[in-house]
XYZ file of N, CA and C in Angstrom:
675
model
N 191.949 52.678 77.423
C 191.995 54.036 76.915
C 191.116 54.173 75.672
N 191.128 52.855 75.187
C 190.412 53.658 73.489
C 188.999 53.282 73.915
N 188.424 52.303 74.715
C 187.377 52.356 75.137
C 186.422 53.843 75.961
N 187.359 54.681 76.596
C 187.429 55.464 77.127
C 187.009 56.864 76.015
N 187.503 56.709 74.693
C 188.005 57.820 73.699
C 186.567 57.419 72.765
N 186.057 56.485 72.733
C 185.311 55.645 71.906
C 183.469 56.186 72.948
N 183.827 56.346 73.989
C 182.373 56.670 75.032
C 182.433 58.386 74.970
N 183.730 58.580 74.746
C 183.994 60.353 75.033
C 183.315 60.522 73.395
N 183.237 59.797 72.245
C 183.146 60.462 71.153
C 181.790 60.461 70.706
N 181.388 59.221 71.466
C 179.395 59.126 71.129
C 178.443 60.104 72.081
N 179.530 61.024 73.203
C 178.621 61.487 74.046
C 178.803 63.245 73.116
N 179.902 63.130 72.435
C 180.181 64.482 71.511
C 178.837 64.261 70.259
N 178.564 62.896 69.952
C 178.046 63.228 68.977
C 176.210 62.984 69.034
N 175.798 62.605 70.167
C 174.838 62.276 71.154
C 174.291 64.236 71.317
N 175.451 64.493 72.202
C 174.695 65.882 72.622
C 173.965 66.799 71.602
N 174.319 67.004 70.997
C 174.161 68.433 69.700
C 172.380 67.280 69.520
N 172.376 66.203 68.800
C 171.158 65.556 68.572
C 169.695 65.932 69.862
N 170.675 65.498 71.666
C 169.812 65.527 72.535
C 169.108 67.103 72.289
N 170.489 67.951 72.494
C 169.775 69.437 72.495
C 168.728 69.776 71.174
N 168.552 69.640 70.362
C 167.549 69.589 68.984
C 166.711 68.872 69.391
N 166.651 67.991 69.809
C 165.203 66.933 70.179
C 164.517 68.078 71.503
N 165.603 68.691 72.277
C 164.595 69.610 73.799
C 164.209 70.720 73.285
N 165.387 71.345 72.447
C 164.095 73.162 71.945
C 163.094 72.283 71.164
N 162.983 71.787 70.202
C 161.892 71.160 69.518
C 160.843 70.739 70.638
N 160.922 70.244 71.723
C 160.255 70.061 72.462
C 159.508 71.338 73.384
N 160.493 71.742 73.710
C 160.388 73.061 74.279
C 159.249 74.337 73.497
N 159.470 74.454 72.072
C 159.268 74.825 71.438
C 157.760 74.415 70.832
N 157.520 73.466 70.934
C 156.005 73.178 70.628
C 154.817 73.443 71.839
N 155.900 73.074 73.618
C 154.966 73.334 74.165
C 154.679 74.588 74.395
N 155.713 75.528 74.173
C 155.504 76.576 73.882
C 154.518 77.389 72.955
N 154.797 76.995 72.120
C 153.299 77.135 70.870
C 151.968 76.401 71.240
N 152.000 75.347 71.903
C 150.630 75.019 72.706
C 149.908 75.867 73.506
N 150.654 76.818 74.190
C 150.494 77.537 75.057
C 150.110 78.530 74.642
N 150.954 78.611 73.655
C 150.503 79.982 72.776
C 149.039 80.397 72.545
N 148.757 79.267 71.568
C 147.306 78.539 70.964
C 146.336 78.901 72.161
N 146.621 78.225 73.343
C 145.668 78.098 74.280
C 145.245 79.493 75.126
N 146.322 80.469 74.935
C 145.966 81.758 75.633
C 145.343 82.486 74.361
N 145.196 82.329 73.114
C 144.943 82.997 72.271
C 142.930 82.953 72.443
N 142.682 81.230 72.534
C 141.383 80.710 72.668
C 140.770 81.321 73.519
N 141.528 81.446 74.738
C 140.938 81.710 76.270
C 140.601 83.118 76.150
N 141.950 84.272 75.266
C 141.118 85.421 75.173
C 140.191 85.408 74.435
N 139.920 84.700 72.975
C 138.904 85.231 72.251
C 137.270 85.099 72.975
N 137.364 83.537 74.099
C 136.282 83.443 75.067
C 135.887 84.182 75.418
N 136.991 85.148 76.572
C 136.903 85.917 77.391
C 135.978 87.291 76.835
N 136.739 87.620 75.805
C 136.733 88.720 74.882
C 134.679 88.776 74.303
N 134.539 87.453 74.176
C 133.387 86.921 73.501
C 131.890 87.231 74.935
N 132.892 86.641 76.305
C 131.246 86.342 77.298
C 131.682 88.226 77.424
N 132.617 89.501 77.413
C 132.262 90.409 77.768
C 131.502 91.301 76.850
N 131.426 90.574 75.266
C 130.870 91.450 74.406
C 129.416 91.282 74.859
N 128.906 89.722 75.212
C 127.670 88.865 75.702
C 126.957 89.904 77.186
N 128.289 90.133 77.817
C 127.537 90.734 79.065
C 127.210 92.212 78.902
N 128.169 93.012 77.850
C 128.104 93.950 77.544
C 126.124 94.383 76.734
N 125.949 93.353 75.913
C 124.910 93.612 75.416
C 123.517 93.318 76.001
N 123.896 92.315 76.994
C 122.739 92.231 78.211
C 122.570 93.333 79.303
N 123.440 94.119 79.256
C 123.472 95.846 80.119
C 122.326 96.325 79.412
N 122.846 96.640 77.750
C 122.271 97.194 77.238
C 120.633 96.782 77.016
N 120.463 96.017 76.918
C 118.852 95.485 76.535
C 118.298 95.410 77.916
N 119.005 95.694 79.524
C 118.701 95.983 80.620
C 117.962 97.312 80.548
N 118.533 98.123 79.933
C 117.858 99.814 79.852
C 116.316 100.105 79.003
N 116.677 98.624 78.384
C 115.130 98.912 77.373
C 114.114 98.364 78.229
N 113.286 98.828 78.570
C 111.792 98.283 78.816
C 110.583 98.500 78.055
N 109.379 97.450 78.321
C 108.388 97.474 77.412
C 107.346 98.123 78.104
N 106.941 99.087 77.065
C 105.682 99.767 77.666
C 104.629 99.832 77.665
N 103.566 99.605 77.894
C 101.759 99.380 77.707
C 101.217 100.724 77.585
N 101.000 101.237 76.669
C 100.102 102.216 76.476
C 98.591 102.284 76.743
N 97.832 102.917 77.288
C 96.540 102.963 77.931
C 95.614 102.452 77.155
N 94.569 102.227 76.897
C 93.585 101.941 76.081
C 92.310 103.039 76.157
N 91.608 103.371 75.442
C 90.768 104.349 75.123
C 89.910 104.599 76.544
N 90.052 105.788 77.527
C 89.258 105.993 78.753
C 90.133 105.103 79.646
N 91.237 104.806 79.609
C 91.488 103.435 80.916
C 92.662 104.618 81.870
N 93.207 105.852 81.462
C 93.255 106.746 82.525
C 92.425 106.964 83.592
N 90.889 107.814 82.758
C 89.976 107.991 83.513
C 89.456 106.902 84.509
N 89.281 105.965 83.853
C 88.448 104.567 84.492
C 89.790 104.504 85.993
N 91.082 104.400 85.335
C 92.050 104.203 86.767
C 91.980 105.463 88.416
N 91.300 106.412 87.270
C 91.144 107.767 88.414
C 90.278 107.856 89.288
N 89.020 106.981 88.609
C 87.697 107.213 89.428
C 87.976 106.331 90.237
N 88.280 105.292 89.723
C 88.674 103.666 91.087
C 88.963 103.877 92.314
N 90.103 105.099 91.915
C 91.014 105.765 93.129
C 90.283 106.622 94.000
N 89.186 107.708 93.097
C 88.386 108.226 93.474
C 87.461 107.146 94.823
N 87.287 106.079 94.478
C 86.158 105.175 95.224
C 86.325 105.118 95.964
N 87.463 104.596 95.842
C 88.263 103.784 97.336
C 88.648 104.862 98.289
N 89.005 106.015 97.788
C 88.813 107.125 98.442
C 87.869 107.326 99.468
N 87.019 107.284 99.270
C 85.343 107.495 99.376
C 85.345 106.543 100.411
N 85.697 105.465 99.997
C 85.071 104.359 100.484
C 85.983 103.095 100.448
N 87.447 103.049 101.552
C 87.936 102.330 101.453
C 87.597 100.414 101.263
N 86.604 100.657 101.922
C 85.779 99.099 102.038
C 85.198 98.749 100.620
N 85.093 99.532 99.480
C 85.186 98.803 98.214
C 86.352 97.726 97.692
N 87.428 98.139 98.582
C 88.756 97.228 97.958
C 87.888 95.874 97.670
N 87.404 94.873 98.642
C 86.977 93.671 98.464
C 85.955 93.446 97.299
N 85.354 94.509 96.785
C 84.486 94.007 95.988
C 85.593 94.076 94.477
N 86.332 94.881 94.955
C 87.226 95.094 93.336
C 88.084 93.171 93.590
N 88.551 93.261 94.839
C 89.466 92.503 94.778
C 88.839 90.433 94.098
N 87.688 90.752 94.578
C 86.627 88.895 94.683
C 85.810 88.900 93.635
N 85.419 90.425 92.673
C 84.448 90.404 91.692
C 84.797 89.821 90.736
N 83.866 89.490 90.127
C 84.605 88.439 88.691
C 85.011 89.530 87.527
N 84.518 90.502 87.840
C 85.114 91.420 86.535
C 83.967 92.976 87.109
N 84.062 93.836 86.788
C 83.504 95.439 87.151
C 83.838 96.089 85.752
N 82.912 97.202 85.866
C 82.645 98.170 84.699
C 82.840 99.287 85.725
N 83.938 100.030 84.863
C 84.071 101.496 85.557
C 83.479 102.510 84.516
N 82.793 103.604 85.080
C 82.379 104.460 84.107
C 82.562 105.735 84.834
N 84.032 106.445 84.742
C 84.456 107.353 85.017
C 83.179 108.754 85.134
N 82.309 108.336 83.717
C 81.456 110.038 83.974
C 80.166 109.958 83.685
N 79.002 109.514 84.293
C 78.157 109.927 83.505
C 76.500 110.898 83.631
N 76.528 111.497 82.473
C 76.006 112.553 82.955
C 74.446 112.263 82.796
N 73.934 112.585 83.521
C 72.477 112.552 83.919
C 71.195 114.125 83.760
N 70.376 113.887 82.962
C 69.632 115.203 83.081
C 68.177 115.212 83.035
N 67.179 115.896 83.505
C 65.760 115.549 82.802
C 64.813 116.544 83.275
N 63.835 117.083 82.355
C 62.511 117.268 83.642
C 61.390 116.500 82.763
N 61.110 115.667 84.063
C 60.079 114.615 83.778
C 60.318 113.386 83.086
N 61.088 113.428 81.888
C 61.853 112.541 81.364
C 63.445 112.714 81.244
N 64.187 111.634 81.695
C 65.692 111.855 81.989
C 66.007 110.792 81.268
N 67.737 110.989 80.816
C 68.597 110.348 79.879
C 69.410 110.607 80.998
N 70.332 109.335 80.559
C 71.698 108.970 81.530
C 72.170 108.604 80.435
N 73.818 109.251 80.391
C 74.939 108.700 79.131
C 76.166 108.635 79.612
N 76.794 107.640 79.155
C 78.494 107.117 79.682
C 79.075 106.898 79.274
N 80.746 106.668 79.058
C 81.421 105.764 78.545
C 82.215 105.008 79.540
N 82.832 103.890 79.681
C 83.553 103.050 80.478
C 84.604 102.135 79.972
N 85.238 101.607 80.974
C 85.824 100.452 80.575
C 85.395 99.248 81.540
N 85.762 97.767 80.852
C 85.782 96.653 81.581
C 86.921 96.389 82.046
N 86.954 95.958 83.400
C 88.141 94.605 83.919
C 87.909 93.698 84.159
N 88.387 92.547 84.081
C 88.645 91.411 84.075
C 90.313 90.978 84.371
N 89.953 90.568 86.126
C 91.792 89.788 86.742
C 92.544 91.260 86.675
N 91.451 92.439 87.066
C 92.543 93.769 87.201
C 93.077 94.199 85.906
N 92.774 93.313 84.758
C 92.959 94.263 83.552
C 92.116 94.714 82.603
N 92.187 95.960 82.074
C 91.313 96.308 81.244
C 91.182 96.148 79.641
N 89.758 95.302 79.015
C 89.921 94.332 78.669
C 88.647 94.764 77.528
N 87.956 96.074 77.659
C 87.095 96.303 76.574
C 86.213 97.954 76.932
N 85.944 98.023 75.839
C 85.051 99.605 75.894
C 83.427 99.199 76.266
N 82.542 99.928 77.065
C 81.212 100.110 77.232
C 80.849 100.794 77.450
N 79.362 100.882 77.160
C 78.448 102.001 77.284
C 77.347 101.970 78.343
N 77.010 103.326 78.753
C 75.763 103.288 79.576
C 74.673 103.995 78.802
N 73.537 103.520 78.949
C 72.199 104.473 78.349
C 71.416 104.311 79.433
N 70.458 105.446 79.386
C 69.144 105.320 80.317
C 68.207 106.180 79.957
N 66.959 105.688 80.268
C 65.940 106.351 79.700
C 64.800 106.355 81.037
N 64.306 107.636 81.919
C 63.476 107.403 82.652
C 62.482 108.275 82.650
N 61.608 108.111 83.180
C 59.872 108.501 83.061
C 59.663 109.209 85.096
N 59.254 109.895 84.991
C 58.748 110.360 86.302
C 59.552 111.907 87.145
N 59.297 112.257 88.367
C 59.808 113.416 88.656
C 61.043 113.609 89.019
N 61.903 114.584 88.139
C 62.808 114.486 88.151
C 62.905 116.142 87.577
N 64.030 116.712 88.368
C 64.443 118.131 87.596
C 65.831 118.561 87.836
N 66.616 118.864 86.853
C 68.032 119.131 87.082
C 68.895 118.278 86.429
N 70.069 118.154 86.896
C 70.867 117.385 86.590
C 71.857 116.830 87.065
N 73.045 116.096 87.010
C 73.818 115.607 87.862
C 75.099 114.713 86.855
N 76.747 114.822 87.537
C 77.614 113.876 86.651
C 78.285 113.079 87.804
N 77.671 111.741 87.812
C 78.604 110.976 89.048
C 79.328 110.015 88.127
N 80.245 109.199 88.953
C 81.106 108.162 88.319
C 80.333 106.873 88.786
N 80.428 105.884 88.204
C 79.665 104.350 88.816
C 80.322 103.136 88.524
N 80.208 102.843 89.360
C 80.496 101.242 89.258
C 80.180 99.830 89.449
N 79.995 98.970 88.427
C 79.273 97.736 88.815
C 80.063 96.791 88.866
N 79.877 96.146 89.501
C 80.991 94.783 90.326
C 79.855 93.475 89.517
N 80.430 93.000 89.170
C 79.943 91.331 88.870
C 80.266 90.063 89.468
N 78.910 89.576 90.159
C 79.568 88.776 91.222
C 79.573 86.893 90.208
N 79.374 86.696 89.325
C 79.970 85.492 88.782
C 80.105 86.155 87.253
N 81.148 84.758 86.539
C 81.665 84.419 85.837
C 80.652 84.545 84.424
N 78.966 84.553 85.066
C 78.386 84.343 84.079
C 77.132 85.628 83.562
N 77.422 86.461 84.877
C 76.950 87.428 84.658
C 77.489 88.433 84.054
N 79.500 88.553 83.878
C 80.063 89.358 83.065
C 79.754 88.646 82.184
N 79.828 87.512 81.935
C 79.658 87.044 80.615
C 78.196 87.669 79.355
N 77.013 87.789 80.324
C 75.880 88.144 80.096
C 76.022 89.538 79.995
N 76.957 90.543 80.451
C 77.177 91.656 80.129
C 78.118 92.140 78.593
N 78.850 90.617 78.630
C 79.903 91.444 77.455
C 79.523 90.738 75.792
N 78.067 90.029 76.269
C 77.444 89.687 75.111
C 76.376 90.469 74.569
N 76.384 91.661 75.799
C 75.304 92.969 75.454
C 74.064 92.431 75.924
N 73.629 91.433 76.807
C 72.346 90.904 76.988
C 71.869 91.575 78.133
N 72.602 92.048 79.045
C 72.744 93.040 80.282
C 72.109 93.895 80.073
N 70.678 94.605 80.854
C 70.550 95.178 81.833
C 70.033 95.230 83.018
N 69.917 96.468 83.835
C 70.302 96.843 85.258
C 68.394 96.345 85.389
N 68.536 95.568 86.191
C 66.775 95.363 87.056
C 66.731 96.419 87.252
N 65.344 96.450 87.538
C 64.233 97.861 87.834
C 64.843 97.744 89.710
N 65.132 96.777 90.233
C 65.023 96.208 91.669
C 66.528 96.828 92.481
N 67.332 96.492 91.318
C 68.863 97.434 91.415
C 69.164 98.399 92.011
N 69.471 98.998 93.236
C 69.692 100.331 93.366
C 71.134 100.585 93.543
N 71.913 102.039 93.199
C 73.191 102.099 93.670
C 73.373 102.641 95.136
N 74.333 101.861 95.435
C 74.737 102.812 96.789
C 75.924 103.788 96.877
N 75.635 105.048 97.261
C 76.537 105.712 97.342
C 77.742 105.963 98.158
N 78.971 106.050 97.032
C 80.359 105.049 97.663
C 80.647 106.440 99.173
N 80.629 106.010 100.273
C 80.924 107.022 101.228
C 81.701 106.122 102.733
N 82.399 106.459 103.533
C 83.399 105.685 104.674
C 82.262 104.695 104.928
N 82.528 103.448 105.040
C 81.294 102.415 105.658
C 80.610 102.036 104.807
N 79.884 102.847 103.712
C 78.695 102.159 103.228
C 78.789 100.583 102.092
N 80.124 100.633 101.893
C 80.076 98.835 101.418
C 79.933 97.713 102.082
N 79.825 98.300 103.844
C 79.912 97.192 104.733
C 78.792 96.146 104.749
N 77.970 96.711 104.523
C 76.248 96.171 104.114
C 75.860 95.313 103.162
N 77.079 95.881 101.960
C 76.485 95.928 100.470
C 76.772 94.631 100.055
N 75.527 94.369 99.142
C 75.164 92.544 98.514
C 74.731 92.843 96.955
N 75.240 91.922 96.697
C 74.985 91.531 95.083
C 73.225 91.217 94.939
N 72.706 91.746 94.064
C 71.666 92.011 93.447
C 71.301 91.560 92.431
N 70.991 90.393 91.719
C 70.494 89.727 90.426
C 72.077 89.901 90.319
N 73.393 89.473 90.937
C 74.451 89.407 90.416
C 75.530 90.487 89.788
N 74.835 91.521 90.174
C 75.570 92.788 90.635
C 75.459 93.583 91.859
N 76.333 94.377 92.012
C 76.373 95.488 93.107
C 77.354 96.434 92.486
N 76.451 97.719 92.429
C 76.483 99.205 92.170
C 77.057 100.057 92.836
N 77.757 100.996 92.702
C 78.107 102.055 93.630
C 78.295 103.277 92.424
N 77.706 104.749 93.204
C 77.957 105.759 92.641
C 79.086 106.754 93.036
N 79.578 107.862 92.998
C 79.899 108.710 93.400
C 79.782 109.816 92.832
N 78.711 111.081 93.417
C 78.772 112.381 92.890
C 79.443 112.830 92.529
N 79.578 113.532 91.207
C 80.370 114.733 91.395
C 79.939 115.977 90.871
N 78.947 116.554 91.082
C 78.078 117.457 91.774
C 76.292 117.950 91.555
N 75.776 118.725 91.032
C 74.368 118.910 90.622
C 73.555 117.827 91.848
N 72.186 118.717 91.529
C 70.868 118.400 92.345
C 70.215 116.911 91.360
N 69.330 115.959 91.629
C 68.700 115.366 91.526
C 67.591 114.204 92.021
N 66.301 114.331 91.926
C 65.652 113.838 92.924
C 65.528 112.686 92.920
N 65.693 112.019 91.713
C 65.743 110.507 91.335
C 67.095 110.140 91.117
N 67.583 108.659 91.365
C 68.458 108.369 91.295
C 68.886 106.511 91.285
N 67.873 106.392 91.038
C 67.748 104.898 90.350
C 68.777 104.594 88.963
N 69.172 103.240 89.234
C 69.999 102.850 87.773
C 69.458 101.724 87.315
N 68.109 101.314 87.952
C 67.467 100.400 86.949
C 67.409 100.625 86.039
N 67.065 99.673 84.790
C 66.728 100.096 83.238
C 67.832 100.498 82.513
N 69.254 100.725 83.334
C 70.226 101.473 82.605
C 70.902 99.899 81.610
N 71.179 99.947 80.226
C 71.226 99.356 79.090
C 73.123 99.799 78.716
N 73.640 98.811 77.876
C 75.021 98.450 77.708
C 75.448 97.816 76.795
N 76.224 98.516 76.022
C 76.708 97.867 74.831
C 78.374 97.603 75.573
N 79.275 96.164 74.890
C 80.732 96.277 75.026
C 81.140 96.026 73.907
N 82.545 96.354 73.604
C 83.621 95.958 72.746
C 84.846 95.920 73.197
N 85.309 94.713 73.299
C 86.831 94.288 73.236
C 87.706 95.344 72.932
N 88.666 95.841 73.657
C 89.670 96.327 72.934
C 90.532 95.600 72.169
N 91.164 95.739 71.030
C 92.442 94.914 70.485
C 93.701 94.966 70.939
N 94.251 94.034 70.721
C 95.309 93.954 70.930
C 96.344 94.958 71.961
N 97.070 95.036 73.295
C 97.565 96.313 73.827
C 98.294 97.011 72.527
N 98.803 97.791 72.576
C 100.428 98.432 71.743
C 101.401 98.546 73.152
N 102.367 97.511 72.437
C 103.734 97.380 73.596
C 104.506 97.973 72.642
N 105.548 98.901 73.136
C 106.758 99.846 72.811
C 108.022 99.762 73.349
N 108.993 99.588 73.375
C 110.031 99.852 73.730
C 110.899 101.034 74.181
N 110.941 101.132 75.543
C 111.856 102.775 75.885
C 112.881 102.249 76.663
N 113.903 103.476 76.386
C 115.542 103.197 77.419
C 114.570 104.351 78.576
């Protein structure tokens, strides 16, 4: 019996201890848990502020603003190919082309040709140039076509954008119309094409025609939503 009274009294004084040792237990993993959902939101909370602001910088894009004449120069191109779908290949294989959206032509007896343009180079436009011309012989009226010279190596734009360029006397343009590029060959390392746009003239040679370039600087990139 007292053995009995003696096991009954250590399990009285056993329990109250066990139960304090389990909430304590209970109780921390509880607060672990705590801790750990607190982390997980601030994560959570953190990649949606992250995705939130990658929406936003989704709406901004960067914009290229034109460079001086590189509207025009893009209009006449369109104009060409118009004309004369079979130019694509010379735009597409040339090492670089001068577009000169306008230039106007006038004379009697002695004629001036004047332009402004741009260069490409790899389809982008890449500097400002000029056309001049000065010719001698019969000629009356006037005329404003668009032109274009294709450069068939690497070293002949090069020879153009060092200003050492001009057009042989031997040069002629051909006028951009359905078919007529099918023919057409590089010439001392160019090939020419015109397109009217309107007036009489009896001459129409672009030998002798003379060229200054300049680089444009730098694009201006902008930012728009």
């Amino acid at each position: 019996m007292t053995k009995i009274l003696s096991a009954l009294l250590a399990i009285s004084l056993v329990g109250p201890a066990a139960l304090a040792l389990a909430d304590d237990s209970a109780g921390a993993d509880a607060k672990k848990a705590g801790d750990e959902a607190v982390v997980a939101g601030e994560k959570a909370e953190k990649a949606g502020d992250e995705a939130q602001s990658s929406m936003k910088a989704g709406h901004h894009k960067v914009v290229r603003h034109d460079q001086p004449g590189e509207k025009s120069a893009r209009q006449a191109i369109d104009e060409l190919q118009r004309a004369d779908p079979g130019l694509s290949r010379f735009f597409d294989d040339a090492a670089g082309y001068a577009v000169f959206a306008t230039v106007g032509k006038g004379g009697l007896g002695i004629g001036a040709a004047h332009g402004t343009g741009v260069l490409y180079e790899n389809g982008e436009a890449t500097g400002k140039t000029t056309l001049t011309q000065l010719t001698v012989g019969l000629q009356i009226g006037g005329q404003a076509y668009t032109e274009v010279i294709f450069f068939e190596t690497k070293e002949a734009l090069a020879s153009f954008k060092r200003g050492e360029f001009a057009m042989a006397a031997q040069v002629s343009a051909v006028a951009a119309a359905a078919g007529a590029s099918a023919n057409a060959k590089y010439v001392h390392g160019v090939s020419v094409f015109t397109l009217a746009k309107g007036g009489v003239m009896a001459e129409a040679s672009v030998g002798g025609q003379k060229f200054t370039y300049r680089p444009f600087e730098r694009p201006v990139l902008t930012s728009s939503r």
